[in-house]
Amino acid sequence: NRKVVIAVDGYSSCGKSTFAKAIAKKLGYAYIDSGAMYRATTLYGLQNGMFDANGVLNAPKLIAALPHISITFRFNGEKQRNETFLNEACVEDEIRTIAVADKVSRVAEIGEVREQMVRLQQQMGKEKGIVMDGRDIGTVVFPDAEFKIFMTADPLIRAQRRYDELKAKGEEVDINEVEANIRQRDHIDENREVSPLRKASDAFILDNSHMTVEEQMIWVEEHLNRIL
Ligand code: C5P
């Protein structure tokens, strides 16, 4: 079988990463979570006082710091998971908090930030045999990806899933707050000037509102049979 690039884009909390990971595992491909890179950059901003008391980002300060932000992924054998590292520190758990989710779309609006992330993502994918999820993978990062998927689901169902996930991790959250965060991120992601969230014209839509992971895998296998 030839090695290809698979781009998985879509709205927040659609289960993109679960799905993309399952595809990567099935094919023996690498999985890259591009959102983790924007999240780690946001964490850097939070750790270095780049948001004021009202939560407003000092964009020039973050842009100036970009050369000092190094993001890598490393496999943790003990936990059997890929972990995100920010300048040699494992930040895998910290980047999943609501504090980061709350700010990340503002960081992802910045053109200079996107350029740095896209460059890194393209490097990671140049050998192919990769599944990457995000918002602009099929449109900007890998416009020539052999298989593009655009995921969507009912916002209320997405909020419930994210709520269950945060709850399971022991985070104290209010479901209305989770839903508001999802809607706000969708809004910012779709309306930003630089590479907004869009379905690539050649992407296949997957609405998984009422689908199990198994059903989604059957869907993907049918497509893969044709592509590979
Ligand atoms: O996928 P995840 O929810 O972790 O992404 C967090 C945020 O990072 C998104 O809401 C979006 O603002 C930004 N993002 C992006 N482009 C990507 C991946 C994520 O703008 N390729």
PDB file of C-alpha atoms and ligand atoms in Angstrom:
ATOM      1  CA  ASN A   1       0.000   0.000   0.000  1.00  0.00           C
ATOM      2  CA  ARG A   2       1.196   3.508  -0.784  1.00  0.00           C
ATOM      3  CA  LYS A   3       1.631   5.945   2.111  1.00  0.00           C
ATOM      4  CA  VAL A   4      -0.668   8.932   2.129  1.00  0.00           C
ATOM      5  CA  VAL A   5      -1.523  12.009   4.174  1.00  0.00           C
ATOM      6  CA  ILE A   6      -4.902  12.055   5.909  1.00  0.00           C
ATOM      7  CA  ALA A   7      -6.276  15.420   7.036  1.00  0.00           C
ATOM      8  CA  VAL A   8      -9.016  15.508   9.673  1.00  0.00           C
ATOM      9  CA  ASP A   9     -10.536  18.953  10.187  1.00  0.00           C
ATOM     10  CA  GLY A  10     -13.668  20.188  11.844  1.00  0.00           C
ATOM     11  CA  TYR A  11     -15.368  21.867  14.753  1.00  0.00           C
ATOM     12  CA  SER A  12     -14.225  21.747  18.384  1.00  0.00           C
ATOM     13  CA  SER A  13     -14.988  18.627  20.406  1.00  0.00           C
ATOM     14  CA  CYS A  14     -16.247  16.533  17.502  1.00  0.00           C
ATOM     15  CA  GLY A  15     -14.062  13.629  18.502  1.00  0.00           C
ATOM     16  CA  LYS A  16     -11.468  14.435  15.832  1.00  0.00           C
ATOM     17  CA  SER A  17      -8.525  13.250  17.885  1.00  0.00           C
ATOM     18  CA  THR A  18     -10.143   9.951  18.943  1.00  0.00           C
ATOM     19  CA  PHE A  19     -11.050   9.277  15.339  1.00  0.00           C
ATOM     20  CA  ALA A  20      -7.711  10.392  13.868  1.00  0.00           C
ATOM     21  CA  LYS A  21      -5.823   8.268  16.416  1.00  0.00           C
ATOM     22  CA  ALA A  22      -7.903   5.218  15.542  1.00  0.00           C
ATOM     23  CA  ILE A  23      -7.190   5.690  11.816  1.00  0.00           C
ATOM     24  CA  ALA A  24      -3.457   6.101  12.496  1.00  0.00           C
ATOM     25  CA  LYS A  25      -3.428   2.953  14.591  1.00  0.00           C
ATOM     26  CA  LYS A  26      -5.277   0.974  11.950  1.00  0.00           C
ATOM     27  CA  LEU A  27      -2.825   2.023   9.223  1.00  0.00           C
ATOM     28  CA  GLY A  28       0.339   2.062  11.357  1.00  0.00           C
ATOM     29  CA  TYR A  29       0.665   5.790  10.658  1.00  0.00           C
ATOM     30  CA  ALA A  30       1.875   8.613  12.883  1.00  0.00           C
ATOM     31  CA  TYR A  31      -0.798  10.787  14.474  1.00  0.00           C
ATOM     32  CA  ILE A  32      -0.230  14.502  14.999  1.00  0.00           C
ATOM     33  CA  ASP A  33      -2.557  16.671  17.056  1.00  0.00           C
ATOM     34  CA  SER A  34      -2.071  20.150  15.583  1.00  0.00           C
ATOM     35  CA  GLY A  35      -4.402  21.710  18.173  1.00  0.00           C
ATOM     36  CA  ALA A  36      -1.938  20.671  20.893  1.00  0.00           C
ATOM     37  CA  MET A  37       0.611  22.991  19.279  1.00  0.00           C
ATOM     38  CA  TYR A  38      -1.717  26.007  19.482  1.00  0.00           C
ATOM     39  CA  ARG A  39      -2.619  24.974  23.014  1.00  0.00           C
ATOM     40  CA  ALA A  40       1.053  24.735  24.070  1.00  0.00           C
ATOM     41  CA  THR A  41       1.725  28.192  22.598  1.00  0.00           C
ATOM     42  CA  THR A  42      -1.236  29.506  24.595  1.00  0.00           C
ATOM     43  CA  LEU A  43       0.142  27.923  27.759  1.00  0.00           C
ATOM     44  CA  TYR A  44       3.457  29.654  27.102  1.00  0.00           C
ATOM     45  CA  GLY A  45       1.585  32.969  26.920  1.00  0.00           C
ATOM     46  CA  LEU A  46      -0.240  32.229  30.177  1.00  0.00           C
ATOM     47  CA  GLN A  47       2.974  31.219  31.952  1.00  0.00           C
ATOM     48  CA  ASN A  48       4.758  34.354  30.804  1.00  0.00           C
ATOM     49  CA  GLY A  49       2.167  36.972  31.694  1.00  0.00           C
ATOM     50  CA  MET A  50       1.063  37.726  28.162  1.00  0.00           C
ATOM     51  CA  PHE A  51      -2.618  38.030  29.034  1.00  0.00           C
ATOM     52  CA  ASP A  52      -3.808  41.063  31.015  1.00  0.00           C
ATOM     53  CA  ALA A  53      -6.276  41.011  33.922  1.00  0.00           C
ATOM     54  CA  ASN A  54      -9.170  40.996  31.442  1.00  0.00           C
ATOM     55  CA  GLY A  55      -7.701  38.018  29.626  1.00  0.00           C
ATOM     56  CA  VAL A  56      -6.648  40.086  26.620  1.00  0.00           C
ATOM     57  CA  LEU A  57      -3.560  38.827  24.830  1.00  0.00           C
ATOM     58  CA  ASN A  58      -0.511  41.002  24.201  1.00  0.00           C
ATOM     59  CA  ALA A  59       0.019  39.723  20.658  1.00  0.00           C
ATOM     60  CA  PRO A  60       3.267  41.610  19.878  1.00  0.00           C
ATOM     61  CA  LYS A  61       4.835  40.149  23.007  1.00  0.00           C
ATOM     62  CA  LEU A  62       3.850  36.616  22.001  1.00  0.00           C
ATOM     63  CA  ILE A  63       5.079  37.143  18.440  1.00  0.00           C
ATOM     64  CA  ALA A  64       8.435  38.368  19.773  1.00  0.00           C
ATOM     65  CA  ALA A  65       8.702  35.243  21.934  1.00  0.00           C
ATOM     66  CA  LEU A  66       8.011  32.773  19.103  1.00  0.00           C
ATOM     67  CA  PRO A  67      11.701  31.905  18.589  1.00  0.00           C
ATOM     68  CA  HIS A  68      11.756  30.740  22.231  1.00  0.00           C
ATOM     69  CA  ILE A  69       8.800  28.417  21.845  1.00  0.00           C
ATOM     70  CA  SER A  70       9.753  24.891  20.899  1.00  0.00           C
ATOM     71  CA  ILE A  71       7.043  22.256  20.645  1.00  0.00           C
ATOM     72  CA  THR A  72       7.712  18.551  20.211  1.00  0.00           C
ATOM     73  CA  PHE A  73       5.824  15.287  20.619  1.00  0.00           C
ATOM     74  CA  ARG A  74       7.299  12.324  22.463  1.00  0.00           C
ATOM     75  CA  PHE A  75       5.940   8.884  23.104  1.00  0.00           C
ATOM     76  CA  ASN A  76       5.546   7.927  26.770  1.00  0.00           C
ATOM     77  CA  GLY A  77       5.896   4.138  26.930  1.00  0.00           C
ATOM     78  CA  GLU A  78       4.632   3.887  30.473  1.00  0.00           C
ATOM     79  CA  LYS A  79       1.421   5.771  29.775  1.00  0.00           C
ATOM     80  CA  GLN A  80       1.249   4.459  26.192  1.00  0.00           C
ATOM     81  CA  ARG A  81       0.514   7.908  24.822  1.00  0.00           C
ATOM     82  CA  ASN A  82       2.047  10.668  22.780  1.00  0.00           C
ATOM     83  CA  GLU A  83       2.803  13.708  24.883  1.00  0.00           C
ATOM     84  CA  THR A  84       3.213  17.353  23.988  1.00  0.00           C
ATOM     85  CA  PHE A  85       6.389  19.061  25.190  1.00  0.00           C
ATOM     86  CA  LEU A  86       6.889  22.796  25.519  1.00  0.00           C
ATOM     87  CA  ASN A  87      10.590  23.653  25.823  1.00  0.00           C
ATOM     88  CA  GLU A  88      11.500  20.294  27.412  1.00  0.00           C
ATOM     89  CA  ALA A  89       8.549  20.218  29.834  1.00  0.00           C
ATOM     90  CA  CYS A  90       5.697  17.764  29.387  1.00  0.00           C
ATOM     91  CA  VAL A  91       2.531  19.877  29.201  1.00  0.00           C
ATOM     92  CA  GLU A  92       0.149  17.191  27.949  1.00  0.00           C
ATOM     93  CA  ASP A  93      -2.320  17.548  30.830  1.00  0.00           C
ATOM     94  CA  GLU A  94      -2.007  21.289  31.349  1.00  0.00           C
ATOM     95  CA  ILE A  95      -2.900  22.144  27.758  1.00  0.00           C
ATOM     96  CA  ARG A  96      -6.253  20.322  28.093  1.00  0.00           C
ATOM     97  CA  THR A  97      -7.600  22.557  30.871  1.00  0.00           C
ATOM     98  CA  ILE A  98     -10.454  24.991  30.342  1.00  0.00           C
ATOM     99  CA  ALA A  99      -8.069  27.882  31.173  1.00  0.00           C
ATOM    100  CA  VAL A 100      -6.151  27.055  27.998  1.00  0.00           C
ATOM    101  CA  ALA A 101      -9.255  26.196  25.925  1.00  0.00           C
ATOM    102  CA  ASP A 102     -10.642  29.569  26.862  1.00  0.00           C
ATOM    103  CA  LYS A 103      -7.711  31.480  25.331  1.00  0.00           C
ATOM    104  CA  VAL A 104      -6.414  29.278  22.528  1.00  0.00           C
ATOM    105  CA  SER A 105      -8.553  30.621  19.687  1.00  0.00           C
ATOM    106  CA  ARG A 106      -7.168  34.122  20.298  1.00  0.00           C
ATOM    107  CA  VAL A 107      -3.638  32.792  19.964  1.00  0.00           C
ATOM    108  CA  ALA A 108      -4.570  30.809  16.845  1.00  0.00           C
ATOM    109  CA  GLU A 109      -5.800  33.999  15.164  1.00  0.00           C
ATOM    110  CA  ILE A 110      -2.288  35.407  14.938  1.00  0.00           C
ATOM    111  CA  GLY A 111      -0.736  35.004  11.497  1.00  0.00           C
ATOM    112  CA  GLU A 112       2.844  34.734  12.800  1.00  0.00           C
ATOM    113  CA  VAL A 113       1.838  31.974  15.209  1.00  0.00           C
ATOM    114  CA  ARG A 114       0.111  30.077  12.411  1.00  0.00           C
ATOM    115  CA  GLU A 115       3.141  30.378  10.125  1.00  0.00           C
ATOM    116  CA  GLN A 116       5.397  28.816  12.726  1.00  0.00           C
ATOM    117  CA  MET A 117       2.950  25.993  13.479  1.00  0.00           C
ATOM    118  CA  VAL A 118       2.240  25.251   9.807  1.00  0.00           C
ATOM    119  CA  ARG A 119       5.961  25.055   9.035  1.00  0.00           C
ATOM    120  CA  LEU A 120       6.455  22.552  11.840  1.00  0.00           C
ATOM    121  CA  GLN A 121       3.400  20.530  10.782  1.00  0.00           C
ATOM    122  CA  GLN A 122       4.576  20.339   7.172  1.00  0.00           C
ATOM    123  CA  GLN A 123       7.976  19.085   8.344  1.00  0.00           C
ATOM    124  CA  MET A 124       6.295  16.390  10.429  1.00  0.00           C
ATOM    125  CA  GLY A 125       4.277  15.235   7.435  1.00  0.00           C
ATOM    126  CA  LYS A 126       6.862  15.250   4.702  1.00  0.00           C
ATOM    127  CA  GLU A 127       7.467  11.487   4.890  1.00  0.00           C
ATOM    128  CA  LYS A 128       3.709  10.904   4.533  1.00  0.00           C
ATOM    129  CA  GLY A 129       2.094   8.040   6.440  1.00  0.00           C
ATOM    130  CA  ILE A 130       0.500  10.574   8.759  1.00  0.00           C
ATOM    131  CA  VAL A 131      -2.912  11.470  10.120  1.00  0.00           C
ATOM    132  CA  MET A 132      -3.162  15.062  11.342  1.00  0.00           C
ATOM    133  CA  ASP A 133      -6.186  16.705  12.896  1.00  0.00           C
ATOM    134  CA  GLY A 134      -6.967  20.393  13.236  1.00  0.00           C
ATOM    135  CA  ARG A 135      -8.810  23.218  11.540  1.00  0.00           C
ATOM    136  CA  ASP A 136      -6.748  24.042   8.440  1.00  0.00           C
ATOM    137  CA  ILE A 137      -4.979  20.771   7.667  1.00  0.00           C
ATOM    138  CA  GLY A 138      -6.825  20.011   4.421  1.00  0.00           C
ATOM    139  CA  THR A 139      -6.959  23.646   3.328  1.00  0.00           C
ATOM    140  CA  VAL A 140      -3.553  25.098   4.273  1.00  0.00           C
ATOM    141  CA  VAL A 141      -1.122  22.612   5.811  1.00  0.00           C
ATOM    142  CA  PHE A 142      -1.612  19.727   3.357  1.00  0.00           C
ATOM    143  CA  PRO A 143      -3.755  20.992   0.480  1.00  0.00           C
ATOM    144  CA  ASP A 144      -2.635  17.916  -1.500  1.00  0.00           C
ATOM    145  CA  ALA A 145      -3.606  15.391   1.197  1.00  0.00           C
ATOM    146  CA  GLU A 146      -4.924  12.233  -0.470  1.00  0.00           C
ATOM    147  CA  PHE A 147      -7.815  11.903   1.985  1.00  0.00           C
ATOM    148  CA  LYS A 148      -9.562  14.819   3.684  1.00  0.00           C
ATOM    149  CA  ILE A 149     -12.282  14.453   6.271  1.00  0.00           C
ATOM    150  CA  PHE A 150     -14.377  17.296   7.654  1.00  0.00           C
ATOM    151  CA  MET A 151     -16.032  16.410  10.944  1.00  0.00           C
ATOM    152  CA  THR A 152     -19.048  17.998  12.479  1.00  0.00           C
ATOM    153  CA  ALA A 153     -21.676  17.210  15.128  1.00  0.00           C
ATOM    154  CA  ASP A 154     -24.540  18.907  16.912  1.00  0.00           C
ATOM    155  CA  PRO A 155     -23.093  21.548  19.326  1.00  0.00           C
ATOM    156  CA  LEU A 156     -25.138  20.216  22.263  1.00  0.00           C
ATOM    157  CA  ILE A 157     -23.860  16.693  21.704  1.00  0.00           C
ATOM    158  CA  ARG A 158     -20.311  18.030  21.443  1.00  0.00           C
ATOM    159  CA  ALA A 159     -20.715  19.954  24.717  1.00  0.00           C
ATOM    160  CA  GLN A 160     -22.003  16.843  26.472  1.00  0.00           C
ATOM    161  CA  ARG A 161     -19.056  14.763  25.223  1.00  0.00           C
ATOM    162  CA  ARG A 162     -16.488  17.365  26.275  1.00  0.00           C
ATOM    163  CA  TYR A 163     -18.221  17.777  29.632  1.00  0.00           C
ATOM    164  CA  ASP A 164     -18.079  14.006  30.264  1.00  0.00           C
ATOM    165  CA  GLU A 165     -14.396  14.000  29.312  1.00  0.00           C
ATOM    166  CA  LEU A 166     -13.438  16.881  31.637  1.00  0.00           C
ATOM    167  CA  LYS A 167     -15.569  15.411  34.427  1.00  0.00           C
ATOM    168  CA  ALA A 168     -13.818  12.052  34.075  1.00  0.00           C
ATOM    169  CA  LYS A 169     -10.500  13.861  34.498  1.00  0.00           C
ATOM    170  CA  GLY A 170     -11.802  15.406  37.711  1.00  0.00           C
ATOM    171  CA  GLU A 171     -12.153  18.979  36.405  1.00  0.00           C
ATOM    172  CA  GLU A 172     -14.920  20.993  38.053  1.00  0.00           C
ATOM    173  CA  VAL A 173     -16.957  22.290  35.139  1.00  0.00           C
ATOM    174  CA  ASP A 174     -20.386  23.611  34.336  1.00  0.00           C
ATOM    175  CA  ILE A 175     -21.928  22.167  31.157  1.00  0.00           C
ATOM    176  CA  ASN A 176     -23.192  25.610  30.113  1.00  0.00           C
ATOM    177  CA  GLU A 177     -19.668  26.937  30.382  1.00  0.00           C
ATOM    178  CA  VAL A 178     -18.399  24.075  28.212  1.00  0.00           C
ATOM    179  CA  GLU A 179     -21.079  24.725  25.601  1.00  0.00           C
ATOM    180  CA  ALA A 180     -20.339  28.459  25.601  1.00  0.00           C
ATOM    181  CA  ASN A 181     -16.630  27.736  25.116  1.00  0.00           C
ATOM    182  CA  ILE A 182     -17.318  25.408  22.169  1.00  0.00           C
ATOM    183  CA  ARG A 183     -19.627  27.918  20.462  1.00  0.00           C
ATOM    184  CA  GLN A 184     -17.175  30.741  21.059  1.00  0.00           C
ATOM    185  CA  ARG A 185     -14.238  28.762  19.636  1.00  0.00           C
ATOM    186  CA  ASP A 186     -16.286  27.709  16.592  1.00  0.00           C
ATOM    187  CA  HIS A 187     -17.189  31.338  16.034  1.00  0.00           C
ATOM    188  CA  ILE A 188     -13.629  32.655  16.309  1.00  0.00           C
ATOM    189  CA  ASP A 189     -12.194  29.748  14.277  1.00  0.00           C
ATOM    190  CA  GLU A 190     -14.696  30.251  11.434  1.00  0.00           C
ATOM    191  CA  ASN A 191     -14.427  34.023  11.329  1.00  0.00           C
ATOM    192  CA  ARG A 192     -10.720  34.733  11.744  1.00  0.00           C
ATOM    193  CA  GLU A 193      -8.917  36.348   8.837  1.00  0.00           C
ATOM    194  CA  VAL A 194      -5.979  33.956   8.592  1.00  0.00           C
ATOM    195  CA  SER A 195      -6.888  30.432   7.463  1.00  0.00           C
ATOM    196  CA  PRO A 196     -10.367  30.245   8.966  1.00  0.00           C
ATOM    197  CA  LEU A 197     -11.987  26.882   9.626  1.00  0.00           C
ATOM    198  CA  ARG A 198     -13.404  25.775   6.265  1.00  0.00           C
ATOM    199  CA  LYS A 199     -14.269  22.501   4.677  1.00  0.00           C
ATOM    200  CA  ALA A 200     -11.821  21.877   1.823  1.00  0.00           C
ATOM    201  CA  SER A 201     -13.769  21.534  -1.420  1.00  0.00           C
ATOM    202  CA  ASP A 202     -12.508  17.955  -1.788  1.00  0.00           C
ATOM    203  CA  ALA A 203     -13.138  16.888   1.843  1.00  0.00           C
ATOM    204  CA  PHE A 204     -15.688  14.254   2.832  1.00  0.00           C
ATOM    205  CA  ILE A 205     -18.141  15.373   5.522  1.00  0.00           C
ATOM    206  CA  LEU A 206     -18.623  13.148   8.536  1.00  0.00           C
ATOM    207  CA  ASP A 207     -21.412  14.166  10.906  1.00  0.00           C
ATOM    208  CA  ASN A 208     -20.949  11.881  13.885  1.00  0.00           C
ATOM    209  CA  SER A 209     -23.739  13.277  16.100  1.00  0.00           C
ATOM    210  CA  HIS A 210     -25.376   9.859  16.225  1.00  0.00           C
ATOM    211  CA  MET A 211     -22.486   7.570  15.336  1.00  0.00           C
ATOM    212  CA  THR A 212     -20.354   5.347  17.538  1.00  0.00           C
ATOM    213  CA  VAL A 213     -16.595   5.176  17.025  1.00  0.00           C
ATOM    214  CA  GLU A 214     -17.112   1.723  15.448  1.00  0.00           C
ATOM    215  CA  GLU A 215     -19.578   3.135  12.927  1.00  0.00           C
ATOM    216  CA  GLN A 216     -17.129   5.912  12.101  1.00  0.00           C
ATOM    217  CA  MET A 217     -14.412   3.320  11.487  1.00  0.00           C
ATOM    218  CA  ILE A 218     -16.670   1.459   9.038  1.00  0.00           C
ATOM    219  CA  TRP A 219     -17.247   4.755   7.239  1.00  0.00           C
ATOM    220  CA  VAL A 220     -13.517   5.416   7.036  1.00  0.00           C
ATOM    221  CA  GLU A 221     -12.672   1.902   5.855  1.00  0.00           C
ATOM    222  CA  GLU A 222     -15.051   2.238   2.927  1.00  0.00           C
ATOM    223  CA  HIS A 223     -13.256   5.400   1.863  1.00  0.00           C
ATOM    224  CA  LEU A 224      -9.776   3.973   2.466  1.00  0.00           C
ATOM    225  CA  ASN A 225     -10.523   0.957   0.281  1.00  0.00           C
ATOM    226  CA  ARG A 226     -11.019   3.325  -2.599  1.00  0.00           C
ATOM    227  CA  ILE A 227      -8.079   5.625  -1.853  1.00  0.00           C
ATOM    228  CA  LEU A 228      -5.222   3.316  -0.874  1.00  0.00           C
TER     229      LEU A 228
HETATM  230  O1  C5P B   1      -8.261  20.722  18.268  1.00  0.00           O
HETATM  231  P1  C5P B   1      -8.244  21.537  19.529  1.00  0.00           P
HETATM  232  O2  C5P B   1      -9.599  21.751  20.115  1.00  0.00           O
HETATM  233  O3  C5P B   1      -7.264  21.038  20.528  1.00  0.00           O
HETATM  234  O4  C5P B   1      -7.713  22.966  19.052  1.00  0.00           O
HETATM  235  C1  C5P B   1      -7.662  24.050  19.934  1.00  0.00           C
HETATM  236  C2  C5P B   1      -7.760  25.359  19.161  1.00  0.00           C
HETATM  237  O5  C5P B   1      -6.571  25.539  18.382  1.00  0.00           O
HETATM  238  C3  C5P B   1      -8.897  25.484  18.178  1.00  0.00           C
HETATM  239  O6  C5P B   1     -10.093  25.952  18.773  1.00  0.00           O
HETATM  240  C4  C5P B   1      -8.363  26.484  17.172  1.00  0.00           C
HETATM  241  O7  C5P B   1      -8.542  27.807  17.640  1.00  0.00           O
HETATM  242  C5  C5P B   1      -6.882  26.204  17.172  1.00  0.00           C
HETATM  243  N1  C5P B   1      -6.438  25.376  16.048  1.00  0.00           N
HETATM  244  C6  C5P B   1      -6.232  25.991  14.833  1.00  0.00           C
HETATM  245  N2  C5P B   1      -5.724  25.273  13.778  1.00  0.00           N
HETATM  246  C7  C5P B   1      -5.452  23.971  13.914  1.00  0.00           C
HETATM  247  C8  C5P B   1      -5.685  23.310  15.137  1.00  0.00           C
HETATM  248  C9  C5P B   1      -6.200  24.050  16.194  1.00  0.00           C
HETATM  249  O8  C5P B   1      -6.494  27.172  14.689  1.00  0.00           O
HETATM  250  N3  C5P B   1      -4.945  23.307  12.863  1.00  0.00           N
END
